[in-house]
Short mmCIF file of C-alpha atoms in Angstrom, two decimals:
data_model
loop_
_atom_site.label_atom_id
_atom_site.label_comp_id
_atom_site.label_asym_id
_atom_site.label_seq_id
_atom_site.Cartn_x
_atom_site.Cartn_y
_atom_site.Cartn_z
CA ILE C 150 -3.64 201.16 217.07
CA LEU C 151 -4.13 204.81 218.07
CA LYS C 152 -4.73 205.81 214.60
CA ARG C 153 -7.14 203.04 213.89
CA LYS C 154 -9.21 204.10 217.00
CA GLN C 155 -9.02 207.83 215.68
CA ARG C 156 -10.29 206.77 212.22
CA ALA C 157 -13.46 204.95 213.69
CA THR C 158 -14.50 208.25 215.45
CA ASP C 159 -13.39 210.83 212.66
CA VAL C 160 -13.98 209.33 209.27
CA GLU C 161 -16.15 206.09 209.19
CA PRO C 162 -19.29 207.73 210.65
CA VAL C 163 -19.27 210.20 207.85
CA PHE C 164 -19.15 207.25 205.22
CA GLY C 165 -21.82 205.39 206.91
CA HIS C 166 -24.19 208.53 206.97
CA LEU C 167 -23.62 209.20 203.38
CA LYS C 168 -24.04 205.57 202.44
CA TYR C 169 -27.06 204.75 204.25
CA ASN C 170 -28.97 207.93 205.20
CA LYS C 171 -28.21 209.67 201.84
CA ARG C 172 -28.25 206.75 199.73
CA MET C 173 -24.71 207.42 198.10
CA GLY C 174 -23.67 203.64 198.15
CA ARG C 175 -21.95 204.20 194.72
CA PHE C 176 -20.32 207.11 192.67
CA LEU C 177 -22.19 208.35 189.80
CA LEU C 178 -19.18 209.36 187.78
CA ARG C 179 -16.40 207.42 186.35
CA GLY C 180 -12.81 208.27 186.51
CA LYS C 181 -10.38 209.34 189.27
CA GLU C 182 -10.73 213.24 188.74
CA LYS C 183 -14.62 212.94 188.68
CA VAL C 184 -14.78 210.83 191.55
CA GLU C 185 -12.59 213.21 193.72
CA ILE C 186 -14.90 216.02 192.64
CA GLU C 187 -17.97 214.02 193.60
CA THR C 188 -16.48 213.16 196.88
CA GLY C 189 -15.48 216.77 197.49
CA LEU C 190 -19.06 217.91 196.83
CA LEU C 191 -20.50 215.18 199.14
CA ALA C 192 -18.12 216.40 201.89
CA ILE C 193 -19.29 220.03 201.36
CA ALA C 194 -22.98 219.06 201.51
CA HIS C 195 -22.30 217.02 204.73
CA ASN C 196 -20.52 219.85 206.30
CA LEU C 197 -23.29 222.38 205.43
CA ALA C 198 -25.94 220.19 206.66
CA LYS C 199 -24.02 219.79 209.97
CA LYS C 200 -23.79 223.48 210.29
CA ALA C 201 -27.39 224.07 209.52
CA GLY C 202 -28.42 221.43 211.97
#
């Protein structure tokens, strides 16, 4: 239960922000490696935006 509560505050708001505010509801690329790269780039962009704001 503790891990589930932690996930709700750590991870899920980031996905919600990317999906709704940045309009990233689907991946643009196909294949596991490409999706991992795209996810990494989205995470970097998210972190940079947080740092700049």
